[in-house]
């Protein structure tokens, strides 16, 4: 069956460092991949979309890579700030619906 | 969230009672989705709609039904609520497939006692 894996352990990093989150998938060939941010008690907020024919996408301090051979996406936040603390979800699709991973909690401390 | 509202925000209901959750959008988006979010499972798709009166099942559709009689409204009904349906329910909208991401509502926290 299709499976999306994100590190369930929280990622703790110091302010100013680069945070790197991983999303791995199996038994799936997504046409595109998305990353979302979710704060406690709120709905997910869309951050970035990357298509299968794209290797990298950037938006301000965010960078996403997509390796369809490794079946992996990496999500980077450079110059991280305490305000970046949240849970980050990856989601994949090759149809008209998204399948989500369980998310990785990021904690940025001063 | 702008353009999408869910109601109610919180609800406690008894086992065996019917429950309807409402999702309303003002964006005129074609696609609407219902997800549930539970610890350890993440977001799981219940049902979705790709147009008025056009709906399809997601991965956890048992015990749920949906209706979309207007572009702006997508209703999720639990015909006979069970404790396993205690969850946080999110509605999402999107204009197209593979374009921009989804816009999510603020969620409905449902407790079945």
mmCIF file of C-alpha atoms in Angstrom:
data_model
loop_
_atom_site.group_PDB
_atom_site.id
_atom_site.type_symbol
_atom_site.label_atom_id
_atom_site.label_comp_id
_atom_site.label_asym_id
_atom_site.label_seq_id
_atom_site.Cartn_x
_atom_site.Cartn_y
_atom_site.Cartn_z
ATOM 1 C CA UNK A 1 0.000 0.000 0.000
ATOM 2 C CA UNK A 2 1.017 3.634 -0.425
ATOM 3 C CA UNK A 3 3.038 4.939 2.468
ATOM 4 C CA UNK A 4 4.420 8.356 3.355
ATOM 5 C CA UNK A 5 6.973 8.568 6.138
ATOM 6 C CA UNK A 6 8.009 11.624 8.065
ATOM 7 C CA UNK A 7 10.188 11.549 11.135
ATOM 8 C CA UNK A 8 7.811 11.299 14.080
ATOM 9 C CA UNK A 9 10.499 12.493 16.444
ATOM 10 C CA UNK A 10 10.543 16.234 16.995
ATOM 11 C CA UNK A 11 13.385 18.173 15.451
ATOM 12 C CA UNK A 12 14.990 20.645 17.840
ATOM 13 C CA UNK A 13 17.386 23.221 16.435
ATOM 14 C CA UNK A 14 18.928 26.483 17.475
ATOM 15 C CA UNK A 15 17.780 29.786 16.056
ATOM 16 C CA UNK A 16 19.738 30.795 12.972
ATOM 17 C CA UNK A 17 20.525 27.244 11.892
ATOM 18 C CA UNK A 18 19.045 25.451 8.899
ATOM 19 C CA UNK A 19 16.272 22.984 9.639
ATOM 20 C CA UNK A 20 15.966 19.998 7.312
ATOM 21 C CA UNK A 21 12.876 17.796 7.333
ATOM 22 C CA UNK A 22 12.524 14.561 5.392
ATOM 23 C CA UNK A 23 9.602 12.988 3.586
ATOM 24 C CA UNK A 24 9.965 9.474 2.165
ATOM 25 C CA UNK A 25 7.354 7.550 0.256
ATOM 26 C CA UNK A 26 6.861 4.023 -1.058
ATOM 27 C CA UNK A 27 4.576 2.289 -3.542
ATOM 28 C CA UNK A 28 3.694 5.594 -5.128
ATOM 29 C CA UNK A 29 4.571 7.714 -8.142
ATOM 30 C CA UNK A 30 3.385 11.210 -7.313
ATOM 31 C CA UNK A 31 2.944 13.855 -9.962
ATOM 32 C CA UNK A 32 3.563 16.522 -7.366
ATOM 33 C CA UNK A 33 4.406 17.003 -3.729
ATOM 34 C CA UNK A 34 3.353 19.712 -1.314
ATOM 35 C CA UNK A 35 4.499 20.949 2.078
ATOM 36 C CA UNK A 36 2.221 22.444 4.715
ATOM 37 C CA UNK A 37 2.696 24.050 8.098
ATOM 38 C CA UNK A 38 0.300 23.352 10.946
ATOM 39 C CA UNK A 39 0.123 25.188 14.246
ATOM 40 C CA UNK A 40 -1.670 23.698 17.277
ATOM 41 C CA UNK A 41 -5.437 24.000 17.004
ATOM 42 C CA UNK A 42 -5.286 25.299 13.440
ATOM 43 C CA UNK A 43 -5.709 23.903 9.971
ATOM 44 C CA UNK A 44 -2.671 23.227 7.764
ATOM 45 C CA UNK A 45 -1.353 26.123 5.705
ATOM 46 C CA UNK A 46 0.078 25.526 2.234
ATOM 47 C CA UNK A 47 3.746 26.453 1.801
ATOM 48 C CA UNK A 48 5.199 25.017 -1.404
ATOM 49 C CA UNK A 49 4.393 22.708 -4.312
ATOM 50 C CA UNK A 50 6.969 20.897 -6.416
ATOM 51 C CA UNK A 51 6.251 18.782 -9.488
ATOM 52 C CA UNK A 52 7.852 15.489 -10.468
ATOM 53 C CA UNK A 53 9.901 17.124 -13.223
ATOM 54 C CA UNK A 54 11.315 19.737 -10.850
ATOM 55 C CA UNK A 55 14.361 19.106 -8.698
ATOM 56 C CA UNK A 56 14.157 22.122 -6.434
ATOM 57 C CA UNK A 57 11.803 24.961 -5.523
ATOM 58 C CA UNK A 58 12.496 27.986 -3.351
ATOM 59 C CA UNK A 59 10.375 30.559 -1.590
ATOM 60 C CA UNK A 60 12.038 33.109 0.649
ATOM 61 C CA UNK A 61 13.796 31.080 3.414
ATOM 62 C CA UNK A 62 12.203 27.810 2.295
ATOM 63 C CA UNK A 63 13.645 25.270 -0.114
ATOM 64 C CA UNK A 64 12.168 21.962 -1.225
ATOM 65 C CA UNK A 65 13.887 19.220 -3.186
ATOM 66 C CA UNK A 66 12.206 16.280 -4.866
ATOM 67 C CA UNK A 67 14.115 13.133 -5.824
ATOM 68 C CA UNK A 68 11.813 10.659 -7.578
ATOM 69 C CA UNK A 69 14.617 8.071 -7.767
ATOM 70 C CA UNK A 70 15.173 8.069 -4.024
ATOM 71 C CA UNK A 71 11.447 8.659 -3.460
ATOM 72 C CA UNK A 72 12.271 11.461 -1.109
ATOM 73 C CA UNK A 73 11.672 15.134 -0.535
ATOM 74 C CA UNK A 74 13.711 17.391 1.707
ATOM 75 C CA UNK A 75 12.310 20.582 3.189
ATOM 76 C CA UNK A 76 14.789 23.206 4.363
ATOM 77 C CA UNK A 77 14.231 26.334 6.427
ATOM 78 C CA UNK A 78 17.304 28.544 6.448
ATOM 79 C CA UNK A 79 18.062 31.054 9.208
ATOM 80 C CA UNK A 80 15.373 29.448 11.325
ATOM 81 C CA UNK A 81 13.455 31.490 13.873
ATOM 82 C CA UNK A 82 11.394 30.556 16.944
ATOM 83 C CA UNK A 83 8.320 31.597 14.919
ATOM 84 C CA UNK A 84 9.072 28.697 12.560
ATOM 85 C CA UNK A 85 8.206 26.251 15.356
ATOM 86 C CA UNK A 86 5.281 24.166 14.117
ATOM 87 C CA UNK A 87 4.437 20.790 12.633
ATOM 88 C CA UNK A 88 5.303 20.394 8.969
ATOM 89 C CA UNK A 89 3.344 18.005 6.754
ATOM 90 C CA UNK A 90 4.244 16.649 3.370
ATOM 91 C CA UNK A 91 1.550 15.526 0.959
ATOM 92 C CA UNK A 92 1.652 13.743 -2.375
ATOM 93 C CA UNK A 93 -0.712 13.245 -5.274
ATOM 94 C CA UNK A 94 -0.967 11.903 -8.771
ATOM 95 C CA UNK A 95 -4.723 12.382 -8.978
ATOM 96 C CA UNK A 96 -7.229 14.899 -7.681
ATOM 97 C CA UNK A 97 -6.643 14.106 -4.011
ATOM 98 C CA UNK A 98 -3.734 14.492 -1.625
ATOM 99 C CA UNK A 99 -2.312 11.875 0.713
ATOM 100 C CA UNK A 100 -0.641 13.320 3.804
ATOM 101 C CA UNK A 101 2.209 12.195 5.982
ATOM 102 C CA UNK A 102 1.865 12.358 9.758
ATOM 103 C CA UNK A 103 4.127 15.392 10.041
ATOM 104 C CA UNK A 104 7.292 16.344 11.868
ATOM 105 C CA UNK A 105 7.268 18.801 14.736
ATOM 106 C CA UNK A 106 9.984 21.452 14.524
ATOM 107 C CA UNK A 107 11.048 23.353 17.615
ATOM 108 C CA UNK A 108 13.413 26.295 17.159
ATOM 109 C CA UNK A 109 14.888 27.559 20.390
ATOM 110 C CA UNK A 110 16.677 30.895 20.938
ATOM 111 C CA UNK B 1 -9.117 30.939 7.209
ATOM 112 C CA UNK B 2 -10.051 33.371 4.528
ATOM 113 C CA UNK B 3 -12.722 32.085 2.149
ATOM 114 C CA UNK B 4 -13.570 28.903 4.023
ATOM 115 C CA UNK B 5 -15.480 28.387 7.226
ATOM 116 C CA UNK B 6 -16.442 25.270 9.146
ATOM 117 C CA UNK B 7 -19.289 24.896 11.571
ATOM 118 C CA UNK B 8 -19.616 24.066 14.337
ATOM 119 C CA UNK B 9 -16.115 24.514 15.761
ATOM 120 C CA UNK B 10 -16.778 22.137 18.616
ATOM 121 C CA UNK B 11 -19.449 19.524 19.166
ATOM 122 C CA UNK B 12 -20.140 16.826 21.714
ATOM 123 C CA UNK B 13 -22.684 14.218 20.739
ATOM 124 C CA UNK B 14 -23.913 10.872 21.967
ATOM 125 C CA UNK B 15 -23.228 7.528 20.361
ATOM 126 C CA UNK B 16 -25.848 6.613 17.809
ATOM 127 C CA UNK B 17 -26.975 10.142 16.992
ATOM 128 C CA UNK B 18 -26.657 11.671 13.529
ATOM 129 C CA UNK B 19 -24.261 14.588 13.134
ATOM 130 C CA UNK B 20 -23.749 16.989 10.243
ATOM 131 C CA UNK B 21 -20.711 19.182 9.804
ATOM 132 C CA UNK B 22 -20.761 22.070 7.377
ATOM 133 C CA UNK B 23 -18.079 23.542 5.174
ATOM 134 C CA UNK B 24 -18.759 26.820 3.403
ATOM 135 C CA UNK B 25 -16.480 28.518 0.875
ATOM 136 C CA UNK B 26 -16.625 31.890 -0.828
ATOM 137 C CA UNK B 27 -13.827 31.188 -3.341
ATOM 138 C CA UNK B 28 -15.944 29.392 -5.959
ATOM 139 C CA UNK B 29 -13.402 26.566 -5.999
ATOM 140 C CA UNK B 30 -14.343 23.359 -7.788
ATOM 141 C CA UNK B 31 -12.815 20.875 -5.348
ATOM 142 C CA UNK B 32 -13.780 20.363 -1.711
ATOM 143 C CA UNK B 33 -12.449 17.752 0.702
ATOM 144 C CA UNK B 34 -13.183 16.353 4.141
ATOM 145 C CA UNK B 35 -10.288 15.016 6.204
ATOM 146 C CA UNK B 36 -10.052 13.727 9.737
ATOM 147 C CA UNK B 37 -6.925 14.124 11.817
ATOM 148 C CA UNK B 38 -5.996 11.763 14.614
ATOM 149 C CA UNK B 39 -2.762 11.330 16.586
ATOM 150 C CA UNK B 40 -0.458 8.879 14.866
ATOM 151 C CA UNK B 41 -2.511 8.837 11.668
ATOM 152 C CA UNK B 42 -2.194 12.311 10.337
ATOM 153 C CA UNK B 43 -4.762 13.655 7.914
ATOM 154 C CA UNK B 44 -6.890 10.998 6.239
ATOM 155 C CA UNK B 45 -9.303 11.700 3.412
ATOM 156 C CA UNK B 46 -12.941 10.844 4.101
ATOM 157 C CA UNK B 47 -14.769 12.094 0.995
ATOM 158 C CA UNK B 48 -14.220 14.710 -1.620
ATOM 159 C CA UNK B 49 -16.174 16.571 -4.281
ATOM 160 C CA UNK B 50 -15.111 17.644 -7.761
ATOM 161 C CA UNK B 51 -18.273 19.580 -8.541
ATOM 162 C CA UNK B 52 -21.889 20.077 -7.571
ATOM 163 C CA UNK B 53 -23.439 16.677 -6.902
ATOM 164 C CA UNK B 54 -20.114 14.989 -7.844
ATOM 165 C CA UNK B 55 -18.491 13.222 -4.913
ATOM 166 C CA UNK B 56 -16.199 10.286 -4.318
ATOM 167 C CA UNK B 57 -14.895 8.241 -1.418
ATOM 168 C CA UNK B 58 -11.571 8.621 0.301
ATOM 169 C CA UNK B 59 -9.609 6.096 2.324
ATOM 170 C CA UNK B 60 -11.776 6.234 5.484
ATOM 171 C CA UNK B 61 -15.306 6.740 4.147
ATOM 172 C CA UNK B 62 -17.151 4.037 6.107
ATOM 173 C CA UNK B 63 -19.782 5.561 8.391
ATOM 174 C CA UNK B 64 -19.744 8.906 6.584
ATOM 175 C CA UNK B 65 -21.771 10.447 3.785
ATOM 176 C CA UNK B 66 -21.482 13.783 2.017
ATOM 177 C CA UNK B 67 -23.567 16.086 -0.076
ATOM 178 C CA UNK B 68 -22.821 19.048 -2.273
ATOM 179 C CA UNK B 69 -25.924 20.731 -3.656
ATOM 180 C CA UNK B 70 -24.217 24.095 -4.185
ATOM 181 C CA UNK B 71 -20.685 25.057 -5.133
ATOM 182 C CA UNK B 72 -20.138 26.802 -1.827
ATOM 183 C CA UNK B 73 -21.347 24.132 0.605
ATOM 184 C CA UNK B 74 -20.053 20.655 1.365
ATOM 185 C CA UNK B 75 -21.763 18.733 4.147
ATOM 186 C CA UNK B 76 -20.340 15.763 6.031
ATOM 187 C CA UNK B 77 -22.833 13.521 7.833
ATOM 188 C CA UNK B 78 -22.168 10.845 10.390
ATOM 189 C CA UNK B 79 -25.312 8.762 10.107
ATOM 190 C CA UNK B 80 -24.918 7.151 13.530
ATOM 191 C CA UNK B 81 -21.952 8.508 15.443
ATOM 192 C CA UNK B 82 -19.545 6.109 17.141
ATOM 193 C CA UNK B 83 -16.724 6.757 19.596
ATOM 194 C CA UNK B 84 -14.195 5.886 16.880
ATOM 195 C CA UNK B 85 -15.380 8.973 15.010
ATOM 196 C CA UNK B 86 -14.154 11.260 17.754
ATOM 197 C CA UNK B 87 -11.636 13.357 15.886
ATOM 198 C CA UNK B 88 -10.792 16.735 14.457
ATOM 199 C CA UNK B 89 -12.394 17.223 11.053
ATOM 200 C CA UNK B 90 -10.937 19.547 8.463
ATOM 201 C CA UNK B 91 -12.480 20.793 5.279
ATOM 202 C CA UNK B 92 -10.245 21.927 2.420
ATOM 203 C CA UNK B 93 -10.778 23.563 -0.951
ATOM 204 C CA UNK B 94 -8.756 23.851 -4.129
ATOM 205 C CA UNK B 95 -9.318 25.474 -7.488
ATOM 206 C CA UNK B 96 -7.695 22.780 -9.597
ATOM 207 C CA UNK B 97 -5.537 19.689 -9.527
ATOM 208 C CA UNK B 98 -1.781 20.078 -9.324
ATOM 209 C CA UNK B 99 -1.895 23.842 -9.168
ATOM 210 C CA UNK B 100 -1.910 25.774 -5.934
ATOM 211 C CA UNK B 101 -2.215 23.990 -2.643
ATOM 212 C CA UNK B 102 -5.274 23.384 -0.577
ATOM 213 C CA UNK B 103 -6.829 25.973 1.698
ATOM 214 C CA UNK B 104 -7.984 24.417 4.947
ATOM 215 C CA UNK B 105 -10.665 25.474 7.353
ATOM 216 C CA UNK B 106 -10.054 25.867 11.063
ATOM 217 C CA UNK B 107 -11.460 22.452 11.881
ATOM 218 C CA UNK B 108 -14.305 20.955 13.894
ATOM 219 C CA UNK B 109 -13.478 19.082 17.062
ATOM 220 C CA UNK B 110 -16.063 16.329 17.430
ATOM 221 C CA UNK B 111 -16.383 14.236 20.566
ATOM 222 C CA UNK B 112 -18.681 11.216 20.596
ATOM 223 C CA UNK B 113 -19.522 10.053 24.107
#
